[in-house]
JSON list of C-alpha atoms and ligand atoms in Angstrom, two decimals:
[
{"chain": "I", "resi": 248, "resn": "MET", "atom": "CA", "xyz": [8.72, 6.17, 1.55]},
{"chain": "I", "resi": 249, "resn": "LYS", "atom": "CA", "xyz": [5.40, 5.37, -0.13]},
{"chain": "I", "resi": 250, "resn": "THR", "atom": "CA", "xyz": [3.04, 7.73, 1.64]},
{"chain": "I", "resi": 251, "resn": "LEU", "atom": "CA", "xyz": [5.00, 11.02, 1.60]},
{"chain": "I", "resi": 252, "resn": "LYS", "atom": "CA", "xyz": [4.11, 11.43, 5.27]},
{"chain": "I", "resi": 253, "resn": "HIS", "atom": "CA", "xyz": [6.70, 14.18, 5.64]},
{"chain": "I", "resi": 254, "resn": "LEU", "atom": "CA", "xyz": [4.76, 16.36, 3.20]},
{"chain": "I", "resi": 255, "resn": "LEU", "atom": "CA", "xyz": [1.44, 15.70, 4.93]},
{"chain": "I", "resi": 256, "resn": "ASP", "atom": "CA", "xyz": [3.11, 16.63, 8.22]},
{"chain": "I", "resi": 257, "resn": "ARG", "atom": "CA", "xyz": [4.42, 19.85, 6.72]},
{"chain": "I", "resi": 258, "resn": "ASN", "atom": "CA", "xyz": [0.89, 20.63, 5.54]},
{"chain": "I", "resi": 259, "resn": "VAL", "atom": "CA", "xyz": [-0.51, 20.29, 9.08]},
{"chain": "I", "resi": 260, "resn": "THR", "atom": "CA", "xyz": [2.24, 22.55, 10.46]},
{"chain": "I", "resi": 261, "resn": "TRP", "atom": "CA", "xyz": [1.56, 25.14, 7.76]},
{"chain": "I", "resi": 262, "resn": "ALA", "atom": "CA", "xyz": [-2.24, 25.12, 8.26]},
{"chain": "I", "resi": 263, "resn": "GLU", "atom": "CA", "xyz": [-1.81, 25.42, 12.02]},
{"chain": "I", "resi": 264, "resn": "SER", "atom": "CA", "xyz": [0.57, 28.36, 11.70]},
{"chain": "I", "resi": 265, "resn": "ILE", "atom": "CA", "xyz": [-1.92, 30.22, 9.49]},
{"chain": "I", "resi": 266, "resn": "LYS", "atom": "CA", "xyz": [-4.79, 29.49, 11.88]},
{"chain": "I", "resi": 267, "resn": "ARG", "atom": "CA", "xyz": [-2.74, 30.73, 14.82]},
{"chain": "I", "resi": 268, "resn": "ASN", "atom": "CA", "xyz": [-2.52, 34.16, 13.19]},
{"chain": "I", "resi": 269, "resn": "ASP", "atom": "CA", "xyz": [-5.99, 34.15, 11.65]},
{"chain": "I", "resi": 270, "resn": "PRO", "atom": "CA", "xyz": [-8.37, 31.49, 13.04]},
{"chain": "I", "resi": 271, "resn": "GLU", "atom": "CA", "xyz": [-11.06, 32.20, 10.40]},
{"chain": "I", "resi": 272, "resn": "PHE", "atom": "CA", "xyz": [-8.69, 32.17, 7.39]},
{"chain": "I", "resi": 273, "resn": "PHE", "atom": "CA", "xyz": [-9.64, 28.82, 5.86]},
{"chain": "I", "resi": 274, "resn": "ILE", "atom": "CA", "xyz": [-13.34, 29.14, 6.69]},
{"chain": "I", "resi": 275, "resn": "ARG", "atom": "CA", "xyz": [-13.45, 32.51, 4.96]},
{"chain": "I", "resi": 276, "resn": "LEU", "atom": "CA", "xyz": [-11.53, 31.18, 1.98]},
{"chain": "I", "resi": 277, "resn": "SER", "atom": "CA", "xyz": [-13.78, 28.14, 1.61]},
{"chain": "I", "resi": 278, "resn": "LYS", "atom": "CA", "xyz": [-16.81, 30.39, 0.96]},
{"chain": "I", "resi": 279, "resn": "GLN", "atom": "CA", "xyz": [-15.43, 32.01, -2.19]},
{"chain": "I", "resi": 280, "resn": "GLN", "atom": "CA", "xyz": [-12.34, 32.82, -4.18]},
{"chain": "I", "resi": 281, "resn": "ALA", "atom": "CA", "xyz": [-12.01, 36.35, -5.52]},
{"chain": "I", "resi": 282, "resn": "PRO", "atom": "CA", "xyz": [-8.50, 36.70, -6.95]},
{"chain": "I", "resi": 283, "resn": "GLU", "atom": "CA", "xyz": [-7.62, 39.94, -8.73]},
{"chain": "I", "resi": 284, "resn": "TYR", "atom": "CA", "xyz": [-4.91, 38.42, -10.87]},
{"chain": "I", "resi": 285, "resn": "LEU", "atom": "CA", "xyz": [-4.41, 35.59, -13.32]},
{"chain": "I", "resi": 286, "resn": "TRP", "atom": "CA", "xyz": [-0.81, 34.37, -13.44]},
{"chain": "I", "resi": 287, "resn": "ILE", "atom": "CA", "xyz": [0.46, 32.42, -16.45]},
{"chain": "I", "resi": 288, "resn": "GLY", "atom": "CA", "xyz": [3.95, 31.17, -15.70]},
{"chain": "I", "resi": 289, "resn": "CYS", "atom": "CA", "xyz": [6.50, 28.44, -16.26]},
{"chain": "I", "resi": 290, "resn": "SER", "atom": "CA", "xyz": [6.20, 25.08, -14.49]},
{"chain": "I", "resi": 291, "resn": "ASP", "atom": "CA", "xyz": [9.76, 25.51, -13.19]},
{"chain": "I", "resi": 292, "resn": "SER", "atom": "CA", "xyz": [9.81, 24.56, -9.48]},
{"chain": "I", "resi": 293, "resn": "ARG", "atom": "CA", "xyz": [11.75, 27.73, -8.64]},
{"chain": "I", "resi": 294, "resn": "VAL", "atom": "CA", "xyz": [9.14, 30.10, -10.02]},
{"chain": "I", "resi": 295, "resn": "SER", "atom": "CA", "xyz": [6.13, 29.62, -7.79]},
{"chain": "I", "resi": 296, "resn": "ALA", "atom": "CA", "xyz": [3.55, 32.38, -8.28]},
{"chain": "I", "resi": 297, "resn": "ASN", "atom": "CA", "xyz": [2.21, 32.99, -4.77]},
{"chain": "I", "resi": 298, "resn": "GLN", "atom": "CA", "xyz": [5.63, 33.04, -3.16]},
{"chain": "I", "resi": 299, "resn": "ILE", "atom": "CA", "xyz": [7.27, 35.38, -5.67]},
{"chain": "I", "resi": 300, "resn": "ILE", "atom": "CA", "xyz": [4.58, 38.04, -5.37]},
{"chain": "I", "resi": 301, "resn": "ASN", "atom": "CA", "xyz": [4.07, 37.26, -1.69]},
{"chain": "I", "resi": 302, "resn": "LEU", "atom": "CA", "xyz": [0.34, 36.60, -1.93]},
{"chain": "I", "resi": 303, "resn": "GLN", "atom": "CA", "xyz": [-1.83, 34.34, 0.21]},
{"chain": "I", "resi": 304, "resn": "PRO", "atom": "CA", "xyz": [-4.00, 31.47, -1.07]},
{"chain": "I", "resi": 305, "resn": "GLY", "atom": "CA", "xyz": [-7.08, 32.99, -2.72]},
{"chain": "I", "resi": 306, "resn": "GLU", "atom": "CA", "xyz": [-5.27, 36.00, -4.18]},
{"chain": "I", "resi": 307, "resn": "VAL", "atom": "CA", "xyz": [-3.96, 34.75, -7.53]},
{"chain": "I", "resi": 308, "resn": "PHE", "atom": "CA", "xyz": [-5.45, 32.32, -10.08]},
{"chain": "I", "resi": 309, "resn": "VAL", "atom": "CA", "xyz": [-2.66, 30.29, -11.66]},
{"chain": "I", "resi": 310, "resn": "HIS", "atom": "CA", "xyz": [-1.88, 28.45, -14.88]},
{"chain": "I", "resi": 311, "resn": "ARG", "atom": "CA", "xyz": [1.59, 27.06, -15.48]},
{"chain": "I", "resi": 312, "resn": "ASN", "atom": "CA", "xyz": [3.16, 25.13, -18.32]},
{"chain": "I", "resi": 313, "resn": "ILE", "atom": "CA", "xyz": [6.65, 24.62, -19.67]},
{"chain": "I", "resi": 314, "resn": "ALA", "atom": "CA", "xyz": [8.03, 27.96, -20.92]},
{"chain": "I", "resi": 315, "resn": "ASN", "atom": "CA", "xyz": [4.79, 29.88, -20.12]},
{"chain": "I", "resi": 316, "resn": "VAL", "atom": "CA", "xyz": [3.33, 29.51, -23.59]},
{"chain": "I", "resi": 317, "resn": "VAL", "atom": "CA", "xyz": [-0.17, 30.62, -24.61]},
{"chain": "I", "resi": 318, "resn": "VAL", "atom": "CA", "xyz": [-1.18, 28.64, -27.69]},
{"chain": "I", "resi": 319, "resn": "HIS", "atom": "CA", "xyz": [-4.33, 29.64, -29.59]},
{"chain": "I", "resi": 320, "resn": "THR", "atom": "CA", "xyz": [-5.57, 26.03, -29.66]},
{"chain": "I", "resi": 321, "resn": "ASP", "atom": "CA", "xyz": [-4.66, 25.02, -26.11]},
{"chain": "I", "resi": 322, "resn": "LEU", "atom": "CA", "xyz": [-8.07, 24.40, -24.53]},
{"chain": "I", "resi": 323, "resn": "ASN", "atom": "CA", "xyz": [-6.51, 24.02, -21.11]},
{"chain": "I", "resi": 324, "resn": "CYS", "atom": "CA", "xyz": [-4.92, 27.47, -21.05]},
{"chain": "I", "resi": 325, "resn": "LEU", "atom": "CA", "xyz": [-7.86, 29.10, -22.87]},
{"chain": "I", "resi": 326, "resn": "SER", "atom": "CA", "xyz": [-10.30, 27.64, -20.35]},
{"chain": "I", "resi": 327, "resn": "VAL", "atom": "CA", "xyz": [-8.25, 29.09, -17.51]},
{"chain": "I", "resi": 328, "resn": "ILE", "atom": "CA", "xyz": [-8.24, 32.51, -19.19]},
{"chain": "I", "resi": 329, "resn": "GLN", "atom": "CA", "xyz": [-11.97, 32.35, -19.90]},
{"chain": "I", "resi": 330, "resn": "PHE", "atom": "CA", "xyz": [-12.86, 31.34, -16.35]},
{"chain": "I", "resi": 331, "resn": "ALA", "atom": "CA", "xyz": [-10.58, 33.98, -14.88]},
{"chain": "I", "resi": 332, "resn": "VAL", "atom": "CA", "xyz": [-11.90, 36.78, -17.10]},
{"chain": "I", "resi": 333, "resn": "GLU", "atom": "CA", "xyz": [-15.59, 35.92, -17.36]},
{"chain": "I", "resi": 334, "resn": "ILE", "atom": "CA", "xyz": [-16.38, 34.23, -14.05]},
{"chain": "I", "resi": 335, "resn": "LEU", "atom": "CA", "xyz": [-13.78, 35.51, -11.60]},
{"chain": "I", "resi": 336, "resn": "ASN", "atom": "CA", "xyz": [-13.65, 38.93, -13.27]},
{"chain": "I", "resi": 337, "resn": "VAL", "atom": "CA", "xyz": [-9.91, 39.41, -12.91]},
{"chain": "I", "resi": 338, "resn": "SER", "atom": "CA", "xyz": [-8.64, 42.71, -14.32]},
{"chain": "I", "resi": 339, "resn": "HIS", "atom": "CA", "xyz": [-5.00, 41.75, -14.66]},
{"chain": "I", "resi": 340, "resn": "ILE", "atom": "CA", "xyz": [-3.38, 38.87, -16.52]},
{"chain": "I", "resi": 341, "resn": "ILE", "atom": "CA", "xyz": [0.33, 38.43, -15.86]},
{"chain": "I", "resi": 342, "resn": "VAL", "atom": "CA", "xyz": [2.52, 36.36, -18.17]},
{"chain": "I", "resi": 343, "resn": "CYS", "atom": "CA", "xyz": [5.65, 35.63, -16.21]},
{"chain": "I", "resi": 344, "resn": "GLY", "atom": "CA", "xyz": [8.71, 34.11, -17.83]},
{"chain": "I", "resi": 345, "resn": "HIS", "atom": "CA", "xyz": [12.08, 33.64, -16.21]},
{"chain": "I", "resi": 346, "resn": "TYR", "atom": "CA", "xyz": [15.71, 33.92, -17.21]},
{"chain": "I", "resi": 347, "resn": "GLY", "atom": "CA", "xyz": [17.57, 30.64, -17.61]},
{"chain": "I", "resi": 348, "resn": "CYS", "atom": "CA", "xyz": [14.36, 28.80, -18.56]},
{"chain": "I", "resi": 349, "resn": "GLY", "atom": "CA", "xyz": [15.15, 25.16, -19.47]},
{"chain": "I", "resi": 350, "resn": "GLY", "atom": "CA", "xyz": [12.33, 25.04, -22.03]},
{"chain": "I", "resi": 351, "resn": "ILE", "atom": "CA", "xyz": [13.55, 28.19, -23.77]},
{"chain": "I", "resi": 352, "resn": "LYS", "atom": "CA", "xyz": [17.12, 26.88, -23.71]},
{"chain": "I", "resi": 353, "resn": "ALA", "atom": "CA", "xyz": [16.05, 23.58, -25.30]},
{"chain": "I", "resi": 354, "resn": "ALA", "atom": "CA", "xyz": [14.22, 25.52, -28.03]},
{"chain": "I", "resi": 355, "resn": "LEU", "atom": "CA", "xyz": [17.22, 27.80, -28.62]},
{"chain": "I", "resi": 356, "resn": "GLU", "atom": "CA", "xyz": [19.66, 24.90, -28.86]},
{"chain": "I", "resi": 357, "resn": "ASP", "atom": "CA", "xyz": [17.23, 22.78, -30.90]},
{"chain": "I", "resi": 358, "resn": "ARG", "atom": "CA", "xyz": [17.94, 19.80, -28.62]},
{"chain": "I", "resi": 359, "resn": "GLU", "atom": "CA", "xyz": [15.71, 16.72, -28.69]},
{"chain": "I", "resi": 360, "resn": "TYR", "atom": "CA", "xyz": [13.80, 15.73, -25.54]},
{"chain": "I", "resi": 361, "resn": "GLY", "atom": "CA", "xyz": [10.85, 13.81, -27.00]},
{"chain": "I", "resi": 362, "resn": "LEU", "atom": "CA", "xyz": [7.19, 14.87, -26.89]},
{"chain": "I", "resi": 363, "resn": "ILE", "atom": "CA", "xyz": [8.09, 18.25, -25.38]},
{"chain": "I", "resi": 364, "resn": "ASP", "atom": "CA", "xyz": [9.86, 19.19, -28.65]},
{"chain": "I", "resi": 365, "resn": "ASN", "atom": "CA", "xyz": [6.42, 19.69, -30.19]},
{"chain": "I", "resi": 366, "resn": "TRP", "atom": "CA", "xyz": [5.36, 22.06, -27.42]},
{"chain": "I", "resi": 367, "resn": "LEU", "atom": "CA", "xyz": [8.62, 23.99, -27.69]},
{"chain": "I", "resi": 368, "resn": "ARG", "atom": "CA", "xyz": [8.00, 24.42, -31.42]},
{"chain": "I", "resi": 369, "resn": "HIS", "atom": "CA", "xyz": [6.02, 27.51, -30.36]},
{"chain": "I", "resi": 370, "resn": "VAL", "atom": "CA", "xyz": [9.11, 29.00, -28.74]},
{"chain": "I", "resi": 371, "resn": "LYS", "atom": "CA", "xyz": [11.20, 28.18, -31.81]},
{"chain": "I", "resi": 372, "resn": "ASP", "atom": "CA", "xyz": [8.61, 30.11, -33.81]},
{"chain": "I", "resi": 373, "resn": "VAL", "atom": "CA", "xyz": [9.16, 33.13, -31.56]},
{"chain": "I", "resi": 374, "resn": "MET", "atom": "CA", "xyz": [12.84, 32.94, -32.45]},
{"chain": "I", "resi": 375, "resn": "ARG", "atom": "CA", "xyz": [12.06, 32.61, -36.14]},
{"chain": "I", "resi": 376, "resn": "PHE", "atom": "CA", "xyz": [9.76, 35.67, -36.05]},
{"chain": "I", "resi": 377, "resn": "ASN", "atom": "CA", "xyz": [12.61, 37.75, -34.57]},
{"chain": "I", "resi": 378, "resn": "ILE", "atom": "CA", "xyz": [15.64, 36.03, -36.08]},
{"chain": "I", "resi": 379, "resn": "SER", "atom": "CA", "xyz": [17.49, 39.23, -37.05]},
{"chain": "I", "resi": 380, "resn": "GLU", "atom": "CA", "xyz": [17.69, 40.29, -33.38]},
{"chain": "I", "resi": 381, "resn": "PHE", "atom": "CA", "xyz": [19.71, 37.17, -32.55]},
{"chain": "I", "resi": 382, "resn": "GLN", "atom": "CA", "xyz": [22.55, 37.79, -34.97]},
{"chain": "I", "resi": 383, "resn": "GLY", "atom": "CA", "xyz": [25.91, 38.60, -33.40]},
{"chain": "I", "resi": 384, "resn": "LEU", "atom": "CA", "xyz": [24.81, 37.77, -29.84]},
{"chain": "I", "resi": 385, "resn": "SER", "atom": "CA", "xyz": [26.55, 35.29, -27.53]},
{"chain": "I", "resi": 386, "resn": "HIS", "atom": "CA", "xyz": [24.66, 32.15, -26.46]},
{"chain": "I", "resi": 387, "resn": "ASP", "atom": "CA", "xyz": [23.84, 33.68, -23.05]},
{"chain": "I", "resi": 388, "resn": "GLU", "atom": "CA", "xyz": [22.58, 36.89, -24.64]},
{"chain": "I", "resi": 389, "resn": "GLN", "atom": "CA", "xyz": [20.45, 34.89, -27.08]},
{"chain": "I", "resi": 390, "resn": "LEU", "atom": "CA", "xyz": [18.93, 32.91, -24.22]},
{"chain": "I", "resi": 391, "resn": "LYS", "atom": "CA", "xyz": [18.12, 36.08, -22.29]},
{"chain": "I", "resi": 392, "resn": "LEU", "atom": "CA", "xyz": [16.60, 37.65, -25.41]},
{"chain": "I", "resi": 393, "resn": "LEU", "atom": "CA", "xyz": [14.47, 34.60, -26.25]},
{"chain": "I", "resi": 394, "resn": "CYS", "atom": "CA", "xyz": [13.18, 34.42, -22.65]},
{"chain": "I", "resi": 395, "resn": "GLU", "atom": "CA", "xyz": [12.05, 38.06, -22.97]},
{"chain": "I", "resi": 396, "resn": "LEU", "atom": "CA", "xyz": [10.69, 37.83, -26.54]},
{"chain": "I", "resi": 397, "resn": "ASN", "atom": "CA", "xyz": [8.74, 34.72, -25.59]},
{"chain": "I", "resi": 398, "resn": "VAL", "atom": "CA", "xyz": [6.93, 36.62, -22.82]},
{"chain": "I", "resi": 399, "resn": "LYS", "atom": "CA", "xyz": [6.11, 39.48, -25.20]},
{"chain": "I", "resi": 400, "resn": "GLU", "atom": "CA", "xyz": [4.77, 37.04, -27.80]},
{"chain": "I", "resi": 401, "resn": "GLN", "atom": "CA", "xyz": [2.50, 35.38, -25.24]},
{"chain": "I", "resi": 402, "resn": "VAL", "atom": "CA", "xyz": [1.18, 38.79, -24.16]},
{"chain": "I", "resi": 403, "resn": "ARG", "atom": "CA", "xyz": [0.23, 39.35, -27.82]},
{"chain": "I", "resi": 404, "resn": "ASN", "atom": "CA", "xyz": [-1.37, 35.90, -27.99]},
{"chain": "I", "resi": 405, "resn": "ILE", "atom": "CA", "xyz": [-3.51, 36.68, -24.94]},
{"chain": "I", "resi": 406, "resn": "ASP", "atom": "CA", "xyz": [-4.53, 40.05, -26.42]},
{"chain": "I", "resi": 407, "resn": "ASN", "atom": "CA", "xyz": [-5.65, 38.16, -29.52]},
{"chain": "I", "resi": 408, "resn": "THR", "atom": "CA", "xyz": [-7.82, 35.55, -27.79]},
{"chain": "I", "resi": 409, "resn": "THR", "atom": "CA", "xyz": [-11.55, 35.86, -28.42]},
{"chain": "I", "resi": 410, "resn": "ILE", "atom": "CA", "xyz": [-11.96, 35.98, -24.64]},
{"chain": "I", "resi": 411, "resn": "VAL", "atom": "CA", "xyz": [-9.90, 39.15, -24.16]},
{"chain": "I", "resi": 412, "resn": "LYS", "atom": "CA", "xyz": [-11.13, 40.76, -27.38]},
{"chain": "I", "resi": 413, "resn": "ASN", "atom": "CA", "xyz": [-14.77, 40.22, -26.42]},
{"chain": "I", "resi": 414, "resn": "ALA", "atom": "CA", "xyz": [-14.22, 41.46, -22.87]},
{"chain": "I", "resi": 415, "resn": "ARG", "atom": "CA", "xyz": [-12.66, 44.67, -24.22]},
{"chain": "I", "resi": 416, "resn": "LYS", "atom": "CA", "xyz": [-15.46, 45.06, -26.77]},
{"chain": "I", "resi": 417, "resn": "GLN", "atom": "CA", "xyz": [-17.85, 45.06, -23.83]},
{"chain": "I", "resi": 418, "resn": "GLY", "atom": "CA", "xyz": [-15.85, 47.86, -22.25]},
{"chain": "I", "resi": 419, "resn": "ARG", "atom": "CA", "xyz": [-14.09, 45.79, -19.63]},
{"chain": "I", "resi": 420, "resn": "GLU", "atom": "CA", "xyz": [-10.76, 47.15, -18.41]},
{"chain": "I", "resi": 421, "resn": "LEU", "atom": "CA", "xyz": [-8.43, 44.23, -18.77]},
{"chain": "I", "resi": 422, "resn": "TYR", "atom": "CA", "xyz": [-4.66, 44.59, -18.58]},
{"chain": "I", "resi": 423, "resn": "VAL", "atom": "CA", "xyz": [-2.13, 42.04, -19.80]},
{"chain": "I", "resi": 424, "resn": "HIS", "atom": "CA", "xyz": [1.34, 42.36, -18.29]},
{"chain": "I", "resi": 425, "resn": "GLY", "atom": "CA", "xyz": [4.62, 40.81, -19.47]},
{"chain": "I", "resi": 426, "resn": "TRP", "atom": "CA", "xyz": [7.02, 40.10, -16.62]},
{"chain": "I", "resi": 427, "resn": "ILE", "atom": "CA", "xyz": [10.28, 38.23, -16.30]},
{"chain": "I", "resi": 428, "resn": "TYR", "atom": "CA", "xyz": [11.80, 36.79, -13.14]},
{"chain": "I", "resi": 429, "resn": "SER", "atom": "CA", "xyz": [15.44, 36.47, -12.24]},
{"chain": "I", "resi": 430, "resn": "ILE", "atom": "CA", "xyz": [15.98, 33.24, -10.30]},
{"chain": "I", "resi": 431, "resn": "GLU", "atom": "CA", "xyz": [19.45, 34.51, -9.33]},
{"chain": "I", "resi": 432, "resn": "HIS", "atom": "CA", "xyz": [18.14, 37.65, -7.66]},
{"chain": "I", "resi": 433, "resn": "GLY", "atom": "CA", "xyz": [14.54, 36.77, -6.80]},
{"chain": "I", "resi": 434, "resn": "ILE", "atom": "CA", "xyz": [13.39, 39.93, -8.56]},
{"chain": "I", "resi": 435, "resn": "LEU", "atom": "CA", "xyz": [10.67, 40.50, -11.18]},
{"chain": "I", "resi": 436, "resn": "LYS", "atom": "CA", "xyz": [10.97, 42.92, -14.07]},
{"chain": "I", "resi": 437, "resn": "ASP", "atom": "CA", "xyz": [8.06, 44.46, -15.98]},
{"chain": "I", "resi": 438, "resn": "LEU", "atom": "CA", "xyz": [8.96, 44.14, -19.67]},
{"chain": "I", "resi": 439, "resn": "ASP", "atom": "CA", "xyz": [6.34, 46.77, -20.59]},
{"chain": "I", "resi": 440, "resn": "ARG", "atom": "CA", "xyz": [8.25, 49.35, -18.58]},
{"chain": "I", "resi": 441, "resn": "GLU", "atom": "CA", "xyz": [11.77, 49.04, -19.91]},
{"chain": "T", "resi": 661, "resn": "LIG", "atom": "CO1", "xyz": [11.05, 27.77, -17.39]}
]
């Protein structure tokens, strides 16, 4: 099938079901977006931001990449953060990782997948920074630990961006949260509140 008609059909069904409950929904949404949250998550197809936190279109601004990494020189991610903080005025940035992440697993096992190996270098660095914590753990425990440590590292990276630092200097209340999602249970955990 060249045209993906089945997806376009699903879109019409979805839009109609929303309009049945709230006829003005899309008209209202088209006038402005005012999300309260920026979500930075993994590209994994099972970890879709709006569905996991049960929010409607318009309620969360989203950036996703493999292994939810925030790199100091990544203009794409930094532009998303800047727009969210300075233009949309979000007060909460959520970094959401997930257990069993393929990107984290590839970094842990040092397997070769091509170009992506360079991106995952950042996750390997997270392991190197914390190498003593990995000693004596099973492979599954190491994977779980690296998924969590990676989220915490990205929270730190966001705190250290000029965007967040400047916003805080100006007295803005801006919170950065580190969460992790269990695909097996469908449940999020706040890593700041362990
Ligand atoms: Co992942």
